[in-house]
Protein backbone atom coordinates (compact mmCIF):
# COMPACT_ATOMS: atom_id res chain seq x y z
CA UNK A 1 0.00 0.00 0.00
CA UNK A 2 1.47 3.42 -0.88
CA UNK A 3 2.64 5.63 1.96
CA UNK A 4 0.08 8.26 0.98
CA UNK A 5 -2.75 5.86 1.82
CA UNK A 6 -1.36 4.21 4.90
CA UNK A 7 -1.50 7.37 6.94
CA UNK A 8 -4.05 10.10 7.39
CA UNK A 9 -2.96 13.18 5.48
CA UNK A 10 -3.79 16.85 6.01
CA UNK A 11 -4.42 18.70 2.76
CA UNK A 12 -5.35 22.34 2.25
CA UNK A 13 -6.83 23.75 -0.94
CA UNK A 14 -6.58 27.50 -1.42
CA UNK A 15 -8.66 29.29 -4.05
CA UNK A 16 -8.72 33.07 -4.40
CA UNK A 17 -12.15 34.71 -4.52
CA UNK A 18 -13.26 36.15 -7.90
CA UNK A 19 -9.56 36.45 -8.59
CA UNK A 20 -9.22 38.76 -11.62
CA UNK A 21 -12.14 40.91 -10.47
CA UNK A 22 -10.79 41.14 -6.92
CA UNK A 23 -7.43 42.38 -8.22
CA UNK A 24 -9.22 45.02 -10.31
CA UNK A 25 -11.31 46.17 -7.36
CA UNK A 26 -8.24 46.36 -5.18
CA UNK A 27 -6.44 48.55 -7.70
CA UNK A 28 -9.45 50.71 -8.56
CA UNK A 29 -11.33 51.77 -5.45
CA UNK A 30 -14.04 53.37 -7.65
CA UNK A 31 -15.17 49.83 -8.52
CA UNK A 32 -15.85 48.71 -4.97
CA UNK A 33 -19.49 47.80 -4.41
CA UNK A 34 -20.27 47.70 -8.15
CA UNK A 35 -20.88 44.64 -10.32
CA UNK A 36 -17.56 44.03 -12.10
CA UNK A 37 -17.05 41.78 -15.12
CA UNK A 38 -13.52 41.00 -16.33
CA UNK A 39 -13.02 39.58 -19.81
CA UNK A 40 -13.80 40.36 -23.41
CA UNK A 41 -15.92 43.40 -24.05
CA UNK A 42 -19.62 42.94 -24.94
CA UNK A 43 -19.24 44.48 -28.40
CA UNK A 44 -16.28 42.30 -29.36
CA UNK A 45 -17.84 38.83 -29.07
CA UNK A 46 -15.71 38.25 -26.00
CA UNK A 47 -16.46 35.98 -23.05
CA UNK A 48 -16.48 36.61 -19.32
CA UNK A 49 -13.27 35.49 -17.57
CA UNK A 50 -14.78 36.15 -14.17
CA UNK A 51 -17.27 38.37 -12.40
CA UNK A 52 -17.24 39.68 -8.86
CA UNK A 53 -19.87 38.47 -6.41
CA UNK A 54 -22.10 41.53 -6.97
CA UNK A 55 -22.24 40.72 -10.69
CA UNK A 56 -22.86 37.01 -10.01
CA UNK A 57 -26.13 37.97 -8.35
CA UNK A 58 -27.39 38.88 -11.81
CA UNK A 59 -26.53 35.40 -13.09
CA UNK A 60 -23.24 36.40 -14.71
CA UNK A 61 -20.51 33.74 -14.64
CA UNK A 62 -17.20 32.69 -16.23
CA UNK A 63 -17.25 31.63 -19.89
CA UNK A 64 -20.57 33.39 -20.58
CA UNK A 65 -20.63 35.64 -23.69
CA UNK A 66 -19.96 39.20 -22.56
CA UNK A 67 -22.96 40.38 -24.60
CA UNK A 68 -25.21 38.17 -22.48
CA UNK A 69 -23.61 39.54 -19.31
CA UNK A 70 -24.40 43.03 -20.52
CA UNK A 71 -28.06 42.09 -21.02
CA UNK A 72 -28.22 40.61 -17.53
CA UNK A 73 -26.66 43.67 -15.92
CA UNK A 74 -26.43 46.72 -18.20
CA UNK A 75 -24.77 48.88 -15.56
CA UNK A 76 -21.97 46.43 -14.74
CA UNK A 77 -18.40 47.65 -15.20
CA UNK A 78 -16.72 45.70 -18.02
CA UNK A 79 -12.95 45.53 -17.73
CA UNK A 80 -10.26 44.03 -19.96
CA UNK A 81 -8.01 41.57 -18.13
CA UNK A 82 -4.48 42.56 -17.10
CA UNK A 83 -2.79 39.16 -17.19
CA UNK A 84 0.67 40.46 -16.24
CA UNK A 85 -0.69 41.83 -13.00
CA UNK A 86 -2.56 38.57 -12.20
CA UNK A 87 0.62 36.58 -12.86
CA UNK A 88 2.60 38.77 -10.47
CA UNK A 89 -0.04 38.50 -7.75
CA UNK A 90 -0.15 34.75 -8.31
CA UNK A 91 3.62 34.47 -7.79
CA UNK A 92 3.25 36.46 -4.59
CA UNK A 93 0.50 34.13 -3.33
CA UNK A 94 2.44 30.95 -4.15
CA UNK A 95 5.47 32.37 -2.34
CA UNK A 96 3.33 32.92 0.76
CA UNK A 97 1.99 29.34 0.57
CA UNK A 98 5.54 27.95 0.41
CA UNK A 99 6.26 29.54 3.79
CA UNK A 100 3.76 27.09 5.27
CA UNK A 101 4.81 23.91 3.47
CA UNK A 102 7.48 22.66 1.07
CA UNK A 103 4.79 20.66 -0.62
CA UNK A 104 2.74 23.19 -2.63
CA UNK A 105 1.13 22.27 -5.94
CA UNK A 106 -0.21 25.25 -7.92
CA UNK A 107 -3.20 24.31 -10.09
CA UNK A 108 -3.77 27.63 -11.80
CA UNK A 109 -2.95 31.26 -11.10
CA UNK A 110 -5.29 31.43 -8.12
CA UNK A 111 -5.43 27.88 -6.80
CA UNK A 112 -3.06 25.50 -5.03
CA UNK A 113 -2.91 22.41 -2.86
CA UNK A 114 -0.68 22.15 0.19
CA UNK A 115 0.20 18.99 2.04
CA UNK A 116 0.72 20.02 5.67
CA UNK A 117 0.75 16.52 7.17
CA UNK A 118 4.24 16.96 8.56
CA UNK A 119 3.99 20.64 9.35
CA UNK A 120 4.99 21.86 12.79
CA UNK A 121 3.21 25.18 12.42
CA UNK A 122 0.39 25.56 14.93
CA UNK A 123 1.20 22.19 16.48
CA UNK A 124 0.22 20.56 13.20
CA UNK A 125 -3.35 21.88 13.06
CA UNK A 126 -4.26 22.14 9.37
CA UNK A 127 -7.25 24.32 10.26
CA UNK A 128 -5.09 26.85 12.08
CA UNK A 129 -2.56 26.82 9.24
CA UNK A 130 -5.35 27.55 6.75
CA UNK A 131 -6.59 30.44 8.92
CA UNK A 132 -3.10 31.85 9.07
CA UNK A 133 -2.58 31.51 5.29
CA UNK A 134 -5.79 33.46 4.68
CA UNK A 135 -4.68 36.18 7.07
CA UNK A 136 -1.19 36.53 5.58
CA UNK A 137 -2.53 36.53 2.01
CA UNK A 138 -5.00 39.27 2.95
CA UNK A 139 -2.35 41.29 4.73
CA UNK A 140 0.21 41.09 1.93
CA UNK A 141 -2.00 41.18 -1.16
CA UNK A 142 -5.21 42.79 0.14
CA UNK A 143 -7.16 39.93 -1.44
CA UNK A 144 -9.32 37.26 0.15
CA UNK A 145 -8.87 33.55 -0.33
CA UNK A 146 -11.14 30.63 0.47
CA UNK A 147 -9.62 27.55 2.05
CA UNK A 148 -10.67 23.93 2.25
CA UNK A 149 -9.11 21.54 4.74
CA UNK A 150 -9.48 17.79 4.48
CA UNK A 151 -7.64 14.47 4.24
CA UNK A 152 -7.31 14.36 0.46
CA UNK A 153 -7.27 16.64 -2.59
CA UNK A 154 -10.78 15.81 -3.77
CA UNK A 155 -12.44 16.79 -0.51
CA UNK A 156 -10.13 19.74 0.23
CA UNK A 157 -11.12 21.27 -3.11
CA UNK A 158 -14.81 20.65 -2.56
CA UNK A 159 -14.45 22.20 0.89
CA UNK A 160 -12.83 25.41 -0.36
CA UNK A 161 -15.83 26.02 -2.62
CA UNK A 162 -18.42 25.59 0.11
CA UNK A 163 -18.31 28.94 1.85
CA UNK A 164 -17.03 31.29 -0.79
CA UNK A 165 -16.06 34.11 -0.63
CA UNK A 166 -13.59 34.37 2.24
CA UNK A 167 -14.55 30.92 3.51
CA UNK A 168 -12.76 28.30 5.54
CA UNK A 169 -14.33 24.85 5.55
CA UNK A 170 -13.03 21.70 7.16
CA UNK A 171 -14.17 18.22 6.15
CA UNK A 172 -12.89 15.99 8.91
CA UNK A 173 -11.96 12.38 8.17
CA UNK A 174 -15.05 11.00 9.85
CA UNK A 175 -17.27 13.39 7.85
CA UNK A 176 -15.85 12.52 4.43
CA UNK A 177 -18.04 9.56 3.43
CA UNK A 178 -21.27 11.27 4.54
CA UNK A 179 -20.23 14.33 2.65
CA UNK A 180 -19.61 12.48 -0.58
CA UNK A 181 -22.94 10.74 -0.14
CA UNK A 182 -24.90 13.91 -0.94
CA UNK A 183 -22.53 15.27 -3.55
CA UNK A 184 -23.85 15.51 -7.17
CA UNK A 185 -21.66 13.34 -9.44
CA UNK A 186 -20.89 16.35 -11.64
CA UNK A 187 -18.77 17.71 -8.79
CA UNK A 188 -16.60 14.60 -8.50
CA UNK A 189 -12.98 14.95 -9.57
CA UNK A 190 -12.50 13.58 -13.08
CA UNK A 191 -16.21 13.40 -13.95
CA UNK A 192 -16.76 15.75 -16.88
CA UNK A 193 -19.96 16.67 -18.66
CA UNK A 194 -20.09 13.57 -20.90
CA UNK A 195 -19.56 11.12 -18.04
CA UNK A 196 -22.06 13.00 -15.89
CA UNK A 197 -24.71 12.62 -18.59
CA UNK A 198 -23.94 8.93 -18.99
CA UNK A 199 -24.17 8.40 -15.23
CA UNK A 200 -27.50 10.17 -15.01
CA UNK A 201 -28.85 7.87 -17.70
CA UNK A 202 -27.81 4.98 -15.48
CA UNK A 203 -29.62 6.60 -12.54
CA UNK A 204 -26.42 7.73 -10.81
CA UNK A 205 -26.95 11.27 -9.56
CA UNK A 206 -25.08 11.46 -6.28
CA UNK A 207 -22.26 9.85 -4.34
CA UNK A 208 -24.83 7.64 -2.63
CA UNK A 209 -26.01 6.30 -6.00
CA UNK A 210 -22.42 5.70 -7.04
CA UNK A 211 -21.73 3.78 -3.86
CA UNK A 212 -24.51 1.31 -4.67
CA UNK A 213 -22.62 0.21 -7.77
CA UNK A 214 -19.85 -2.35 -7.45
CA UNK A 215 -16.39 -1.48 -8.71
CA UNK A 216 -16.70 -4.10 -11.41
CA UNK A 217 -20.06 -2.85 -12.62
CA UNK A 218 -18.66 0.67 -12.83
CA UNK A 219 -15.57 -0.60 -14.65
CA UNK A 220 -17.84 -2.35 -17.13
CA UNK A 221 -19.51 0.94 -18.04
CA UNK A 222 -16.61 3.36 -17.62
CA UNK A 223 -13.45 1.29 -18.08
CA UNK A 224 -10.55 1.92 -15.74
CA UNK A 225 -12.16 5.18 -14.68
CA UNK A 226 -14.88 3.10 -13.01
CA UNK A 227 -12.42 2.00 -10.34
CA UNK A 228 -11.54 5.59 -9.73
CA UNK A 229 -15.18 6.62 -9.32
CA UNK A 230 -15.75 3.77 -6.86
CA UNK A 231 -12.88 5.05 -4.78
CA UNK A 232 -14.10 8.65 -4.79
CA UNK A 233 -17.55 7.45 -3.78
CA UNK A 234 -15.94 6.15 -0.59
CA UNK A 235 -14.42 9.57 0.07
CA UNK A 236 -10.96 8.31 -0.86
CA UNK A 237 -8.48 9.99 -3.19
CA UNK A 238 -4.87 8.83 -2.99
CA UNK A 239 -3.42 11.42 -5.38
CA UNK A 240 -0.37 12.95 -3.75
CA UNK A 241 0.23 16.70 -3.67
CA UNK A 242 3.01 17.13 -6.19
CA UNK A 243 5.35 20.00 -5.48
CA UNK A 244 7.32 19.33 -8.63
CA UNK A 245 5.61 18.36 -11.79
CA UNK A 246 7.85 15.88 -13.56
CA UNK A 247 6.94 17.11 -16.98
CA UNK A 248 5.40 20.27 -18.32
CA UNK A 249 4.97 19.53 -22.01
CA UNK A 250 5.41 16.98 -24.74
CA UNK A 251 6.05 17.95 -28.33
CA UNK A 252 7.35 17.06 -31.73
CA UNK A 253 8.28 18.99 -34.84
CA UNK A 254 9.67 18.43 -38.29
CA UNK A 255 11.71 20.56 -40.65
CA UNK A 256 10.74 19.67 -44.20
CA UNK A 257 13.34 18.83 -46.83
CA UNK A 258 11.48 21.24 -49.12
CA UNK A 259 9.18 24.05 -48.00
CA UNK A 260 5.50 23.07 -48.28
CA UNK A 261 2.58 25.28 -49.22
CA UNK A 262 0.00 22.54 -49.88
CA UNK A 263 -2.43 22.92 -46.96
CA UNK A 264 -3.67 19.33 -47.29
CA UNK A 265 -0.15 17.99 -46.89
CA UNK A 266 0.41 20.25 -43.91
CA UNK A 267 -2.82 19.12 -42.26
CA UNK A 268 -1.91 15.48 -42.78
CA UNK A 269 1.52 15.98 -41.27
CA UNK A 270 -0.02 17.85 -38.35
CA UNK A 271 -2.44 15.01 -37.74
CA UNK A 272 0.36 12.45 -37.88
CA UNK A 273 2.34 14.39 -35.25
CA UNK A 274 -0.72 14.82 -33.08
CA UNK A 275 -1.45 11.08 -33.08
CA UNK A 276 2.18 10.39 -32.23
CA UNK A 277 2.11 12.75 -29.24
CA UNK A 278 -1.26 11.57 -27.96
CA UNK A 279 0.00 8.00 -28.11
CA UNK A 280 3.05 8.93 -26.06
CA UNK A 281 0.88 10.86 -23.63
CA UNK A 282 -1.39 7.85 -23.11
CA UNK A 283 1.58 5.56 -22.68
CA UNK A 284 2.69 7.75 -19.77
CA UNK A 285 -0.85 7.90 -18.36
CA UNK A 286 -0.83 11.64 -18.75
CA UNK A 287 -3.52 13.95 -20.04
CA UNK A 288 -3.14 17.45 -21.44
CA UNK A 289 -5.14 20.67 -21.26
CA UNK A 290 -3.32 22.86 -23.78
CA UNK A 291 -2.32 22.27 -27.39
CA UNK A 292 0.05 24.43 -29.42
CA UNK A 293 0.86 24.45 -33.12
CA UNK A 294 4.15 25.92 -34.28
CA UNK A 295 4.75 27.09 -37.81
CA UNK A 296 8.00 28.45 -39.26
CA UNK A 297 7.55 30.05 -42.66
CA UNK A 298 10.10 29.86 -45.45
CA UNK A 299 11.66 33.17 -44.35
CA UNK A 300 12.25 31.72 -40.83
CA UNK A 301 9.54 33.87 -39.29
CA UNK A 302 7.82 31.75 -36.65
CA UNK A 303 4.33 31.81 -35.12
CA UNK A 304 2.59 29.67 -32.53
CA UNK A 305 -1.14 29.27 -31.97
CA UNK A 306 -2.45 27.59 -28.87
CA UNK A 307 -5.66 26.86 -27.04
CA UNK A 308 -6.42 25.66 -23.50
CA UNK A 309 -9.31 23.62 -22.24
CA UNK A 310 -10.66 22.99 -18.77
CA UNK A 311 -11.28 19.34 -19.65
CA UNK A 312 -8.43 17.20 -20.93
CA UNK A 313 -8.81 16.21 -24.59
CA UNK A 314 -8.45 12.91 -26.41
CA UNK A 315 -6.67 12.20 -29.71
CA UNK A 316 -9.73 12.85 -31.87
CA UNK A 317 -10.38 16.20 -30.22
CA UNK A 318 -6.69 17.09 -30.40
CA UNK A 319 -6.69 16.48 -34.16
CA UNK A 320 -9.66 18.78 -34.56
CA UNK A 321 -8.05 21.51 -32.44
CA UNK A 322 -4.71 21.45 -34.27
CA UNK A 323 -6.52 21.78 -37.60
CA UNK A 324 -8.36 24.83 -36.27
CA UNK A 325 -5.13 26.28 -34.94
CA UNK A 326 -3.33 25.78 -38.24
CA UNK A 327 -6.16 27.66 -39.97
CA UNK A 328 -5.31 30.60 -37.74
CA UNK A 329 -1.85 30.85 -39.32
CA UNK A 330 -0.91 31.78 -42.86
CA UNK A 331 0.22 28.24 -43.63
CA UNK A 332 -0.88 27.34 -47.14
CA UNK A 333 -0.89 30.96 -48.27
CA UNK A 334 2.75 31.03 -47.29
CA UNK A 335 5.26 28.23 -47.63
CA UNK A 336 6.13 26.37 -44.46
CA UNK A 337 9.59 25.19 -43.49
CA UNK A 338 8.86 23.69 -40.06
CA UNK A 339 5.70 22.37 -38.44
CA UNK A 340 5.30 21.24 -34.82
CA UNK A 341 2.75 20.28 -32.18
CA UNK A 342 3.14 20.51 -28.41
CA UNK A 343 0.74 19.55 -25.65
CA UNK A 344 1.12 21.05 -22.19
CA UNK A 345 -0.80 21.58 -18.97
CA UNK A 346 -0.11 17.93 -18.23
CA UNK A 347 -1.49 15.94 -15.33
CA UNK A 348 -1.77 12.31 -14.49
CA UNK A 349 -4.90 10.57 -15.75
CA UNK A 350 -6.80 10.21 -12.49
CA UNK A 351 -8.17 6.71 -12.97
CA UNK A 352 -4.79 5.21 -13.73
CA UNK A 353 -3.31 6.28 -10.43
CA UNK A 354 -4.47 3.14 -8.76
CA UNK A 355 -5.37 -0.43 -9.33
CA UNK A 356 -8.54 -2.10 -8.03
CA UNK A 357 -7.30 -3.92 -4.91
CA UNK A 358 -5.87 -0.80 -3.28
CA UNK A 359 -8.86 0.34 -1.29
CA UNK A 360 -10.02 -3.08 -0.31
CA UNK A 361 -7.51 -2.82 2.52
CA UNK A 362 -9.50 -1.31 5.33
CA UNK A 363 -6.51 -0.89 7.59
CA UNK A 364 -5.98 2.84 6.97
CA UNK A 365 -6.19 4.27 10.43
CA UNK A 366 -7.98 7.51 11.04
CA UNK A 367 -6.20 9.92 13.31
CA UNK A 368 -7.76 13.30 13.54
CA UNK A 369 -6.50 15.09 16.54
CA UNK A 370 -5.85 18.72 15.68
CA UNK A 371 -7.22 18.38 12.22
P1 LIG B 1 -11.79 30.53 -10.59
O1 LIG B 1 -11.04 30.27 -9.33
O2 LIG B 1 -12.55 29.42 -11.21
O3 LIG B 1 -12.84 31.72 -10.36
P2 LIG B 1 -12.69 33.04 -9.51
O4 LIG B 1 -11.43 33.06 -8.71
O5 LIG B 1 -12.87 34.22 -10.42
O6 LIG B 1 -13.95 32.99 -8.56
P3 LIG B 1 -14.21 32.01 -7.31
O7 LIG B 1 -13.00 31.13 -7.18
O8 LIG B 1 -14.40 32.92 -6.15
O9 LIG B 1 -15.44 31.26 -7.67
O10 LIG B 1 -10.81 31.08 -11.69
C1 LIG B 1 -9.70 31.92 -11.37
C2 LIG B 1 -9.50 32.94 -12.48
O11 LIG B 1 -9.28 32.27 -13.72
C3 LIG B 1 -10.67 33.84 -12.69
O12 LIG B 1 -10.63 34.98 -11.84
C4 LIG B 1 -10.55 34.20 -14.14
C5 LIG B 1 -9.89 33.01 -14.78
N1 LIG B 1 -10.89 32.18 -15.50
C6 LIG B 1 -11.06 32.39 -16.87
O13 LIG B 1 -10.37 33.21 -17.47
N2 LIG B 1 -12.02 31.64 -17.53
C7 LIG B 1 -12.82 30.73 -16.90
O14 LIG B 1 -13.68 30.09 -17.53
C8 LIG B 1 -12.63 30.52 -15.48
C9 LIG B 1 -13.49 29.52 -14.74
C10 LIG B 1 -11.66 31.27 -14.85
MG1 LIG C 1 -10.85 31.41 -7.55
CSV table of C-alpha atoms and ligand atoms in Angstrom, one decimal, residues 13-20 50 53 56 108-111 144-146 164 310, ligand 2:
chain,number,residue,atom,x,y,z
A,13,UNK,CA,-6.8,23.8,-0.9
A,14,UNK,CA,-6.6,27.5,-1.4
A,15,UNK,CA,-8.7,29.3,-4.1
A,16,UNK,CA,-8.7,33.1,-4.4
A,17,UNK,CA,-12.1,34.7,-4.5
A,18,UNK,CA,-13.3,36.1,-7.9
A,19,UNK,CA,-9.6,36.4,-8.6
A,20,UNK,CA,-9.2,38.8,-11.6
A,50,UNK,CA,-14.8,36.2,-14.2
A,53,UNK,CA,-19.9,38.5,-6.4
A,56,UNK,CA,-22.9,37.0,-10.0
A,108,UNK,CA,-3.8,27.6,-11.8
A,109,UNK,CA,-2.9,31.3,-11.1
A,110,UNK,CA,-5.3,31.4,-8.1
A,111,UNK,CA,-5.4,27.9,-6.8
A,144,UNK,CA,-9.3,37.3,0.1
A,145,UNK,CA,-8.9,33.5,-0.3
A,146,UNK,CA,-11.1,30.6,0.5
A,164,UNK,CA,-17.0,31.3,-0.8
A,310,UNK,CA,-10.7,23.0,-18.8
B,2,LIG,MG1,-10.8,31.4,-7.6
